[in-house]
Coordinates of C-alpha atoms in Angstrom, one line a residue:
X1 CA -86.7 -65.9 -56.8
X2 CA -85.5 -63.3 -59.4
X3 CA -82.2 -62.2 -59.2
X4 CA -80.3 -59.9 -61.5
X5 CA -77.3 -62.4 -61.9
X6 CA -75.3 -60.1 -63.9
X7 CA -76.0 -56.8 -61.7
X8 CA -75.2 -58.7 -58.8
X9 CA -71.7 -59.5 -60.4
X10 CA -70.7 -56.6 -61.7
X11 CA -71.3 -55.2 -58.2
X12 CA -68.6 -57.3 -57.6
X13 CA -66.9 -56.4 -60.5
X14 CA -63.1 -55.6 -58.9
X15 CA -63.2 -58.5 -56.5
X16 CA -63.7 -61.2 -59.4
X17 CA -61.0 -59.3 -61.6
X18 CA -58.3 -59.2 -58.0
X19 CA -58.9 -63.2 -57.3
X20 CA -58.5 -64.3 -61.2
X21 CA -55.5 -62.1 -61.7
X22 CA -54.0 -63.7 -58.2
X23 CA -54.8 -67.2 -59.5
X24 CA -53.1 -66.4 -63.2
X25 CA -50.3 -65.5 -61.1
X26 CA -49.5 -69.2 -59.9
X27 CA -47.8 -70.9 -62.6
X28 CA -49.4 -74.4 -62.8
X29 CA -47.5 -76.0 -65.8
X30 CA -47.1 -79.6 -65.4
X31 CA -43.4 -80.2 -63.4
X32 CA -42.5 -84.0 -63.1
X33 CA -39.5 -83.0 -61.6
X34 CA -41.1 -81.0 -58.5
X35 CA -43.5 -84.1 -58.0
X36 CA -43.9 -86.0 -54.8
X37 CA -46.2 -87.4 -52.6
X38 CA -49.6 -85.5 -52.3
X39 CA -48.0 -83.1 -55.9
X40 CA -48.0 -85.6 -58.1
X41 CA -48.1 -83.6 -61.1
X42 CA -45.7 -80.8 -59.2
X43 CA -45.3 -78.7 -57.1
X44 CA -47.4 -75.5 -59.3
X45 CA -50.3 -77.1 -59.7
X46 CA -50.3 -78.1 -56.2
X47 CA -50.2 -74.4 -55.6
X48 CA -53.0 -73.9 -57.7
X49 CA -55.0 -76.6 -56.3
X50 CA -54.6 -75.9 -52.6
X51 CA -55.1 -71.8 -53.7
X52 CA -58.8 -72.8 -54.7
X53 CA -58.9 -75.2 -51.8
X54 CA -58.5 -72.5 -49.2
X55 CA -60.5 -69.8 -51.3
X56 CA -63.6 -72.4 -50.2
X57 CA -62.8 -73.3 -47.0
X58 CA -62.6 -69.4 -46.5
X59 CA -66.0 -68.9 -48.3
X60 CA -67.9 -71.9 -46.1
X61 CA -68.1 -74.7 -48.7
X62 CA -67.1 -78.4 -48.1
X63 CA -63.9 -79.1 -49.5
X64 CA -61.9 -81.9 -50.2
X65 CA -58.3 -83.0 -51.7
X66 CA -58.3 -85.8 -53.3
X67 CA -54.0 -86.7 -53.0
X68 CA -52.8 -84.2 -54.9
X69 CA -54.6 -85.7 -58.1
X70 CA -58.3 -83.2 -57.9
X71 CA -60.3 -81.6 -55.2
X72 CA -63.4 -80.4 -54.8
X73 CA -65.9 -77.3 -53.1
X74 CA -69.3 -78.1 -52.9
X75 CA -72.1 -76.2 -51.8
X76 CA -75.9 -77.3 -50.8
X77 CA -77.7 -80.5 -49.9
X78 CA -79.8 -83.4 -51.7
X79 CA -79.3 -87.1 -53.2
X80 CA -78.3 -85.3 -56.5
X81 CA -75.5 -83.2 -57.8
X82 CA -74.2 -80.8 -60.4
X83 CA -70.7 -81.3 -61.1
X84 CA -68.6 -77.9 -62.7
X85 CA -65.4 -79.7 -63.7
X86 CA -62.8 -77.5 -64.3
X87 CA -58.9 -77.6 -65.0
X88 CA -56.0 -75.9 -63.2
X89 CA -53.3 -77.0 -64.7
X90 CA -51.8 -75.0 -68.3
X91 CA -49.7 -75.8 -71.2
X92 CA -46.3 -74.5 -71.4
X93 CA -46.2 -70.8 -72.1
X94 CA -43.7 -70.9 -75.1
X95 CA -41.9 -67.7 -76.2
X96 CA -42.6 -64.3 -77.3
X97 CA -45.2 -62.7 -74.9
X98 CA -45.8 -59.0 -74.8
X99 CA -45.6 -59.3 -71.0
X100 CA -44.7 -61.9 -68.6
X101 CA -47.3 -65.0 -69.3
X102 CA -48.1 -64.9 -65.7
X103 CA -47.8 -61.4 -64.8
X104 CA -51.8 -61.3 -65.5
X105 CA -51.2 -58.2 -67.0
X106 CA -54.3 -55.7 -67.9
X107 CA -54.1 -54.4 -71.0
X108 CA -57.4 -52.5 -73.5
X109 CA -59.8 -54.4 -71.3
X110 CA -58.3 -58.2 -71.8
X111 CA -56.5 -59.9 -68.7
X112 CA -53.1 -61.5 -70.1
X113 CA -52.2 -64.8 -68.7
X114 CA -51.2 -68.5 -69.7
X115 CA -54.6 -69.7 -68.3
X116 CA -56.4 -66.9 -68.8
X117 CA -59.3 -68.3 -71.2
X118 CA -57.9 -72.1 -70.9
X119 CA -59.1 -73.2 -68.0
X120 CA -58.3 -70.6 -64.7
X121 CA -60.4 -67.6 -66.0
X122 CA -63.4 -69.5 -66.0
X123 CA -62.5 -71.9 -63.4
X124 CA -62.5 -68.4 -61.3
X125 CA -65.8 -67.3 -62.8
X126 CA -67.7 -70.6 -62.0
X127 CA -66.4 -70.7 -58.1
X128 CA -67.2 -67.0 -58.3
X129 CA -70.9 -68.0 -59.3
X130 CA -71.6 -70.6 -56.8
X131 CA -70.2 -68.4 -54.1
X132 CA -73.3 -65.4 -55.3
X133 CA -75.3 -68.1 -55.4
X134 CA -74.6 -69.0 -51.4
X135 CA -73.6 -65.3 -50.7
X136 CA -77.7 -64.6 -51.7
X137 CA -78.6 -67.5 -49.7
X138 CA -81.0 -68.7 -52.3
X139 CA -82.6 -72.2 -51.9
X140 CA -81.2 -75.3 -53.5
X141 CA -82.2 -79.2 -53.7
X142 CA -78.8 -80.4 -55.1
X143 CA -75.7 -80.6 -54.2
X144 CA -73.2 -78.1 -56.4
X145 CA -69.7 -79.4 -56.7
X146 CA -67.0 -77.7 -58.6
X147 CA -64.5 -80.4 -59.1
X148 CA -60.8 -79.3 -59.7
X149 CA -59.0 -81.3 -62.2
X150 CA -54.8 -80.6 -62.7
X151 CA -53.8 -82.8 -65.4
X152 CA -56.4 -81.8 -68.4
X153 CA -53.5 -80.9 -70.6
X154 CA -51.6 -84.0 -70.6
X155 CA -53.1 -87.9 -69.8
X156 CA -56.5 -86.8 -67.5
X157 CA -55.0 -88.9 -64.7
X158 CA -56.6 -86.3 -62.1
X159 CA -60.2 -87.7 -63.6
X160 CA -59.4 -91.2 -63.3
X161 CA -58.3 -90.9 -60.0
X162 CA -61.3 -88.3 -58.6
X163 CA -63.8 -91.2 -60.1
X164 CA -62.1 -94.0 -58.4
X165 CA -63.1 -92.1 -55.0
X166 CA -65.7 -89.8 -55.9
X167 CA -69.6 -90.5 -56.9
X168 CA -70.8 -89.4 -60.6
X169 CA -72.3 -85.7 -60.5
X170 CA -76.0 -86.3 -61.6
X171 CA -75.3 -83.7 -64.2
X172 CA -72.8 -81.1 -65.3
X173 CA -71.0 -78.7 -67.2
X174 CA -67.5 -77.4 -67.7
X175 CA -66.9 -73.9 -68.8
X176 CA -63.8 -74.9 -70.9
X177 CA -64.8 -74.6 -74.3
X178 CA -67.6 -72.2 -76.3
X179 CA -70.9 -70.7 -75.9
X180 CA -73.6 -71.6 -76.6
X181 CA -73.8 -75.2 -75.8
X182 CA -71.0 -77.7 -77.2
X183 CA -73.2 -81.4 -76.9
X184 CA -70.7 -83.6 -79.1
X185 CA -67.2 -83.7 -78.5
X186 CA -64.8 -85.4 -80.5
X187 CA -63.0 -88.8 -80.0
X188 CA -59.3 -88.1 -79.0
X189 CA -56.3 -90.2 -79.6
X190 CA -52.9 -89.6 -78.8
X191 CA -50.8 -92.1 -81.1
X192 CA -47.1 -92.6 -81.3
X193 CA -45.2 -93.9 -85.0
X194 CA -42.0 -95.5 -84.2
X195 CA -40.1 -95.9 -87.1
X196 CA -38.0 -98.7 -87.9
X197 CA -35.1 -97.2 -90.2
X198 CA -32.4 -95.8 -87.7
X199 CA -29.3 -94.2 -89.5
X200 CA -28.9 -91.5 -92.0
X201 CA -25.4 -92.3 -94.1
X202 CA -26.0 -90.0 -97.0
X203 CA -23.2 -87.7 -98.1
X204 CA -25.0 -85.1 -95.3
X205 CA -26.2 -86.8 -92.2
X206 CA -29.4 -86.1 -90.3
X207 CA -28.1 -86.1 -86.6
X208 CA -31.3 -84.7 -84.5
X209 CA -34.7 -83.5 -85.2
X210 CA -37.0 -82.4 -82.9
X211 CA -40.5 -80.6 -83.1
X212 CA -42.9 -80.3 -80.7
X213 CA -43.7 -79.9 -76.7
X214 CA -47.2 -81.3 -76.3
X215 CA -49.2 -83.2 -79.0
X216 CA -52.3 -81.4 -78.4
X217 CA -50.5 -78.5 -79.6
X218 CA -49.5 -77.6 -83.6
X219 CA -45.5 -77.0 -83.1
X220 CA -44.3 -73.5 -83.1
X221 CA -40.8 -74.5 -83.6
X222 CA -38.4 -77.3 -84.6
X223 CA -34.8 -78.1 -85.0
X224 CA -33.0 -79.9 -87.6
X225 CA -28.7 -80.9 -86.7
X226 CA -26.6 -82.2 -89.6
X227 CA -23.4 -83.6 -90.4
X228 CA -21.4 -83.3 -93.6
X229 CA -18.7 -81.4 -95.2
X230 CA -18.4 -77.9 -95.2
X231 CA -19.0 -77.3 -99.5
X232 CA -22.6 -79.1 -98.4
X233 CA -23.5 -77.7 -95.4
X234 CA -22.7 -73.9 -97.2
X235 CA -25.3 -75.4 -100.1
X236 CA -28.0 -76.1 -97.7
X237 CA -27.3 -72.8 -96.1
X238 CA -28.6 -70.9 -99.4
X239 CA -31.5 -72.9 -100.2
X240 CA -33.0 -72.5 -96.3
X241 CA -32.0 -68.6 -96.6
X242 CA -34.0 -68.8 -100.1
X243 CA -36.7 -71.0 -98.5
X244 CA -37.3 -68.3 -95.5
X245 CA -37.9 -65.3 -97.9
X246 CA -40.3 -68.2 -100.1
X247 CA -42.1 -68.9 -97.4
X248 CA -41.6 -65.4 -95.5
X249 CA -41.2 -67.7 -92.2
X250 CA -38.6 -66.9 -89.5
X251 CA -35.7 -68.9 -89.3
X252 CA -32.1 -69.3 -88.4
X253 CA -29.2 -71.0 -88.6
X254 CA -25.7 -71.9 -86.5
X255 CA -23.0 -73.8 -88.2
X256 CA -19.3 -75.1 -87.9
X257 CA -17.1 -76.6 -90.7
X258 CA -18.8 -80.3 -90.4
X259 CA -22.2 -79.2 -88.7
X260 CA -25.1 -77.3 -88.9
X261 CA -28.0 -76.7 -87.2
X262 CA -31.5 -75.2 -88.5
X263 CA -34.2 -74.2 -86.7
X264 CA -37.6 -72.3 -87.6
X265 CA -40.1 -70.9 -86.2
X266 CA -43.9 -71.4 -87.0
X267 CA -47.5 -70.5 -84.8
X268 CA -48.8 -72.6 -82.0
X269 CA -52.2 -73.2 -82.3
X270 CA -54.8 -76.1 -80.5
X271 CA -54.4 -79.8 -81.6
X272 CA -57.9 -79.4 -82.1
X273 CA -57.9 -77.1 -85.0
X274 CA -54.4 -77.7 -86.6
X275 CA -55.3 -75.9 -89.6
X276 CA -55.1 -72.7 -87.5
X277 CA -51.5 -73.4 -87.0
X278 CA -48.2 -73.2 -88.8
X279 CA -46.5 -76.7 -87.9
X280 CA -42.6 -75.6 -87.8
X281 CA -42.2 -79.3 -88.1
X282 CA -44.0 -80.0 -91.1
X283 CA -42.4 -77.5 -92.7
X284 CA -38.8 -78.0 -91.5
X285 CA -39.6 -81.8 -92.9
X286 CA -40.5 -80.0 -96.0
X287 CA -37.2 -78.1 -96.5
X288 CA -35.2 -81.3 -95.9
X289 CA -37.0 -83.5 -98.1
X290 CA -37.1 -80.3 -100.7
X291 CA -33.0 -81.3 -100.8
X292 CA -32.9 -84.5 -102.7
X293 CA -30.3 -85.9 -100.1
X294 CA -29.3 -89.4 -100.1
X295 CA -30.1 -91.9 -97.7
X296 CA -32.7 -89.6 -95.1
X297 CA -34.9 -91.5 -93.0
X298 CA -38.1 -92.3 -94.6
X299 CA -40.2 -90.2 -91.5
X300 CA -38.7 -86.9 -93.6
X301 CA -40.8 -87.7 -96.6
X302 CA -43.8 -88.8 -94.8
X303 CA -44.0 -85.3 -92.8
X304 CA -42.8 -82.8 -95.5
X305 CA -44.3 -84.5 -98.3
X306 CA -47.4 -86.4 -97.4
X307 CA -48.3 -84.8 -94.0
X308 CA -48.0 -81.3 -94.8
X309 CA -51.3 -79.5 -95.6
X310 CA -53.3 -82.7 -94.9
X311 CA -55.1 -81.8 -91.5
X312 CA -58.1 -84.7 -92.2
X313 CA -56.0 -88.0 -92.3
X314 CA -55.8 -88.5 -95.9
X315 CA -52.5 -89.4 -95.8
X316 CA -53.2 -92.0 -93.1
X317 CA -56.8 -93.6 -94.8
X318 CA -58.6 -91.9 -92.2
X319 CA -60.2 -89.6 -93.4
X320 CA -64.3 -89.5 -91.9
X321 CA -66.8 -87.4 -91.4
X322 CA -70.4 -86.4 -90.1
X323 CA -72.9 -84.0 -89.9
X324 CA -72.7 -84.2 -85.7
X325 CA -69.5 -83.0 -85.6
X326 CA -67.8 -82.8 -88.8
X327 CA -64.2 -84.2 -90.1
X328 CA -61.5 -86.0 -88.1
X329 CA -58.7 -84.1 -88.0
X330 CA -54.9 -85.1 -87.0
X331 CA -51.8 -83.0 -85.5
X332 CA -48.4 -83.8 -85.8
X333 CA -47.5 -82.7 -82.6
X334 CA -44.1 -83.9 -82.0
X335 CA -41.3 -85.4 -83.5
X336 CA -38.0 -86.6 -82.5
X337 CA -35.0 -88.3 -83.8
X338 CA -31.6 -88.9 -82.9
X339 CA -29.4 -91.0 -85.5
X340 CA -28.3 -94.5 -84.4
X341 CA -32.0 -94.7 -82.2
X342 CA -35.0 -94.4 -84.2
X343 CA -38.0 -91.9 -84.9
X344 CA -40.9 -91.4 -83.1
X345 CA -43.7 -89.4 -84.8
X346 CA -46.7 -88.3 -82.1
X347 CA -49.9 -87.6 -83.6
X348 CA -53.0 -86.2 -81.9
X349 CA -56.5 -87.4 -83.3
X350 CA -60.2 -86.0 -83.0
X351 CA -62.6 -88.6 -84.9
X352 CA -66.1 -87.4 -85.4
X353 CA -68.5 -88.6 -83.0
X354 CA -70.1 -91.2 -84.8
X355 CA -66.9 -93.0 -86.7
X356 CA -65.4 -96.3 -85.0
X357 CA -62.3 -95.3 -83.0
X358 CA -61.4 -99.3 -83.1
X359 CA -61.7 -99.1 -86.9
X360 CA -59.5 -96.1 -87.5
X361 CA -57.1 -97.8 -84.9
X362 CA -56.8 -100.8 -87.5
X363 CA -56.4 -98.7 -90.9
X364 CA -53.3 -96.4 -88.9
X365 CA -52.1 -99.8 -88.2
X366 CA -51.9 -100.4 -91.9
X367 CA -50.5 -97.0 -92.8
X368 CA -48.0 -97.6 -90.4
X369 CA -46.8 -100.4 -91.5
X370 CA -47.0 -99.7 -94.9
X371 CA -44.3 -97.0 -93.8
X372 CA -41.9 -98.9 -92.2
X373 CA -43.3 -97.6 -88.4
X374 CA -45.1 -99.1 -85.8
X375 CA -47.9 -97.4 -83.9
X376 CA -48.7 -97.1 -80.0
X377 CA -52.1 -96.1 -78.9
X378 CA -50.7 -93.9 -76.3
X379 CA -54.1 -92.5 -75.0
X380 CA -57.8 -92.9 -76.6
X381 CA -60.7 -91.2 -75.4
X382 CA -64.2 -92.1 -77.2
X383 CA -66.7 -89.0 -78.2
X384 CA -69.1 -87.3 -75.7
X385 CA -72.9 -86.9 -77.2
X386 CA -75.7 -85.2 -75.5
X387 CA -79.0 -85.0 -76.8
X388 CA -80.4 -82.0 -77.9
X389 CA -83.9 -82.7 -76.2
X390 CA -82.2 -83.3 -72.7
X391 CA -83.5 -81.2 -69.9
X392 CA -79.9 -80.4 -69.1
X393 CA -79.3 -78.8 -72.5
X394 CA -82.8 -77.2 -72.5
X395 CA -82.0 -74.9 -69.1
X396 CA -78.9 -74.2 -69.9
X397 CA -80.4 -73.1 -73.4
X398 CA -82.6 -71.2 -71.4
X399 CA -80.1 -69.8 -69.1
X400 CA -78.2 -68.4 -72.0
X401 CA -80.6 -66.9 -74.2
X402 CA -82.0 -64.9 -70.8
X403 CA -78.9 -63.2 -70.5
X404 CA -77.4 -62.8 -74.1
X405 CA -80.5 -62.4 -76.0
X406 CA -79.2 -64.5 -78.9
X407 CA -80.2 -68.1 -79.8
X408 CA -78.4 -70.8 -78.1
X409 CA -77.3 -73.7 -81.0
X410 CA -75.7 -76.7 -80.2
X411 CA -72.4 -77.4 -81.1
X412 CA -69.8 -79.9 -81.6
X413 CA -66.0 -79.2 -80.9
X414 CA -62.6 -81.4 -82.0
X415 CA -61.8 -80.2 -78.0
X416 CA -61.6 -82.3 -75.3
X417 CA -63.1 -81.1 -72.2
X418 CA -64.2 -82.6 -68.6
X419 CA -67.9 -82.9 -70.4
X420 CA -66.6 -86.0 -71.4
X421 CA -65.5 -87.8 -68.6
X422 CA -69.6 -87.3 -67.2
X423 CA -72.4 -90.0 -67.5
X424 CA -74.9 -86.7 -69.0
X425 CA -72.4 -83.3 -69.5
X426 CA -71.9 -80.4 -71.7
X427 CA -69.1 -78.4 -72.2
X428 CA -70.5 -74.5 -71.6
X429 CA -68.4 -71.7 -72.7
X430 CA -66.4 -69.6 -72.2
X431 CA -65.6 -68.3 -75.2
X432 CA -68.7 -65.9 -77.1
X433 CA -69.5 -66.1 -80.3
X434 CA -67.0 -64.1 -82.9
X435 CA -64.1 -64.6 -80.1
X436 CA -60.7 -65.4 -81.0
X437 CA -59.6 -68.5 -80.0
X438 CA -56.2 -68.0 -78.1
X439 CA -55.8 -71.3 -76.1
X440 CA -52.0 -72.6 -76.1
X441 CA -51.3 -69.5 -77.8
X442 CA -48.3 -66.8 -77.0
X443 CA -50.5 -63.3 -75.1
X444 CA -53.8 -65.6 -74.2
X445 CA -56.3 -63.6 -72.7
X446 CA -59.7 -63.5 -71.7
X447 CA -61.7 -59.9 -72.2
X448 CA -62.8 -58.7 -69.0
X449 CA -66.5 -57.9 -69.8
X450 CA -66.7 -61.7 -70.7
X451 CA -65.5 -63.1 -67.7
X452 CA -68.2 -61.0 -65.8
X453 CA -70.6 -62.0 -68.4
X454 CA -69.6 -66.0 -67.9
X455 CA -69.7 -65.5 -64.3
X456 CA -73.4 -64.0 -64.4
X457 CA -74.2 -67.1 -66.9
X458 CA -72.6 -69.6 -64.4
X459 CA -74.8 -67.9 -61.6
X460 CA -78.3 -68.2 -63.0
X461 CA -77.3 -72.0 -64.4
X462 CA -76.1 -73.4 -61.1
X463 CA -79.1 -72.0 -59.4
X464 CA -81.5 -73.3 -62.0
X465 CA -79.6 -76.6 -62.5
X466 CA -79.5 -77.2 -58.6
X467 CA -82.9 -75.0 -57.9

């Protein structure tokens, strides 16, 4: 059968732009707070997740919710499946949005929205896909289930719970990354330094630090308290002011005749590509360790000295790469220290597909304790490698090129996406070539004539996937 996939969705055109704006609505951040039996990640992402629940019941697929955790539509029949794993939960929203991060505001052809590119724009324009696909009544052999993950962001417990209950798609995709084609995906680990040295007696005393909401995310801002008296405190006053204008960063500070309190401000970016980031952290580390005090805790050196700039693990003996996927890479994601307990340093790791994630384990091990810390593996996630040559990769290659008319290379990401958690999976857009990559960052958006263009993609690939 040929079928125009992208005619037929741009016939659709306002009814895909209505239901993704009305999802972006629902904020789906993770809540602890709101959880409970059948929420357990809170009660926003429940929203979110019973929102694309009834959206399928009310379009005639099978669905299913699995406790709270994931939840499925499916489509079709046969032994075999095609699994679309996608995410509904977001990272924080931060500060300083043009409009309200989930008023889904329309503005020069992009849709604003926490969400709107990572992951409930294309979560909308994949279940928008295998609705034309059942809305054309075209004929499949597999089974098509879009699996609804809601806790991608922080420890994946939604996956390991779904595959507890729920059979292994055949094959799959998620449309959470780039186009073309990403078939290698980094190792992850989330690891934890606690340091060993607790006080700060100097003449000026570190009280608090803290950097840092999520470790998959490069800090955006960061917060330094100190003690001391007040000819001290009006010192450091006039080298931060100084160190501002050097650095033209924003900044500010709030102080009484024995305290003061510094903050600064840098630019969130992925933990995937911390280079693209300004770590407020790093460099609030930097100022203090700039100061020559007396007696700060050794975890001030190790960020502001050693740390900053070093994006590969250098500093760490870590350091690897290949030609699959290139370097490792490491972001300090969050800090915290309050005197009289002692520091703990969070660091999120993508190793290159090939490297021994047991191995680096052993050398951080060594760093660590060459630092006076100990480390905790806090989460560790091995790499995802398809081969090029796989018939999944070659219709999807296919697919692609059809609709785009460029090439469709293979790629490799420092991202973490569903992909992984698959026996044979890829991640598959939804980001274009020459895009700019605004996941976890303040105005996110995704241009509207790409999320028709992803939908038309994800048409034509479920059908010929599940054909």
């Amino acid at each position: 059968m040929k079928i125009n996939w992208l005619k037929e969705v741009e016939k659709r055109k306002d009814q895909l732009i209505n239901e993704t704006q009305e999802f972006l609505r629902i904020n789906s951040v993770l809540d602890e707070s709101t959880s409970s039996a059948g929420q357990p990640f809170g009660k926003g992402i429940a929203n979110a997740l019973q929102h694309m629940l009834t959206e399928g019941e009310d379009r005639g697929f099978s669905v299913k919710n699995l406790d709270g955790y994931a939840g499925y539509v499916e489509h079709g029949s046969g032994k075999e499946s095609v699994g679309i794993l996608c995410h509904l939960d977001v990272v924080p929203a931060g500060t300083g949005w043009t409009s309200p991060p989930f008023a889904a505001v329309i503005r020069e052809g992009k849709l604003f929205a926490r969400g709107a590119i990572d992951n409930k724009g294309p979560t909308i324009a994949a279940f928008f896909a295998l609705a034309l696909v059942k809305e054309l009544n075209v004929e499949l052999s597999k089974r098509v289930r879009i699996i609804f993950g809601t806790d991608e962001e922080s420890n994946w417990r939604c996956v390991e719970h779904y595959f507890k209950h729920e059979e292994m798609p055949t094959i799959g995709f998620a449309p959470d990354a780039d186009f073309p084609i990403i078939h290698a995906e980094k190792g992850i680990m989330d690891v934890e330094l606690k340091f060993s040295e607790k006080d700060s007696d100097g003449e000026v005393k570190l009280e608090t630090f803290k950097s840092g909401e999520r470790l998959n995310m490069v800090p955006e801002s960061a917060e330094v308290k100190l003690k001391g008296n007040e000819e001290h405190l009006a010192s450091i006053i006039a080298s931060f002011s100084a160190f501002l204008e050097e650095k033209t960063f924003e900044g500010s500070f709030d102080h009484t005749k024995e305290t003061l309190v510094l903050s600064i401000l840098g630019k969130s970016a992925h933990g995937s590509t911390p280079e693209r980031g300004i770590n407020a952290g790093l460099y609030l580390a930097e100022f203090l360790h700039s100061l020559r005090l007396t007696k700060l805790p050794a975890f001030i050196s190790l960020l502001g000295e050693k740390c900053l700039g070093d994006f590969y693990g250098r500093t760490f003996g870590i350091n690897e790469e290949d030609e699959v996927s290139g370097p490792l890479t490491v972001n300090v994601g969050k800090v915290s220290y309050k005197r009289g307990s002692s520091a703990a340093v969070g660091l999120n790791i993508r190793y290159p597909v090939t490297a021994d994630g047991d191995k680096i384990i052993h050398t951080l091990e060594q760093a660590a304790s060459d630092n006076q810390a100990e480390i905790k593996v806090i989460d560790h996630m091995t790499p995802s490698y398809v081969e090029g040559d796989h018939p999944l990769i070659k219709t999807l290659q296919e697919v692609y090129e059809r609709q785009t008319g460029e090439k469709a290379d293979l790629l490799a990401i420092g991202g973490g996406t569903y992909a992984r958690s698959l026996d044979v999976g890829v991640a598959f857009g939804p980001m274009f070539p020459g895009r700019e990559d605004v996941a976890h960052q303040k105005d996110e958006y995704i241009l509207i004539d790409d999320l028709i263009k992803a939908a038309a993609i994800y048409a034509e690939a479920t059908y010929e996937l599940a054909k």
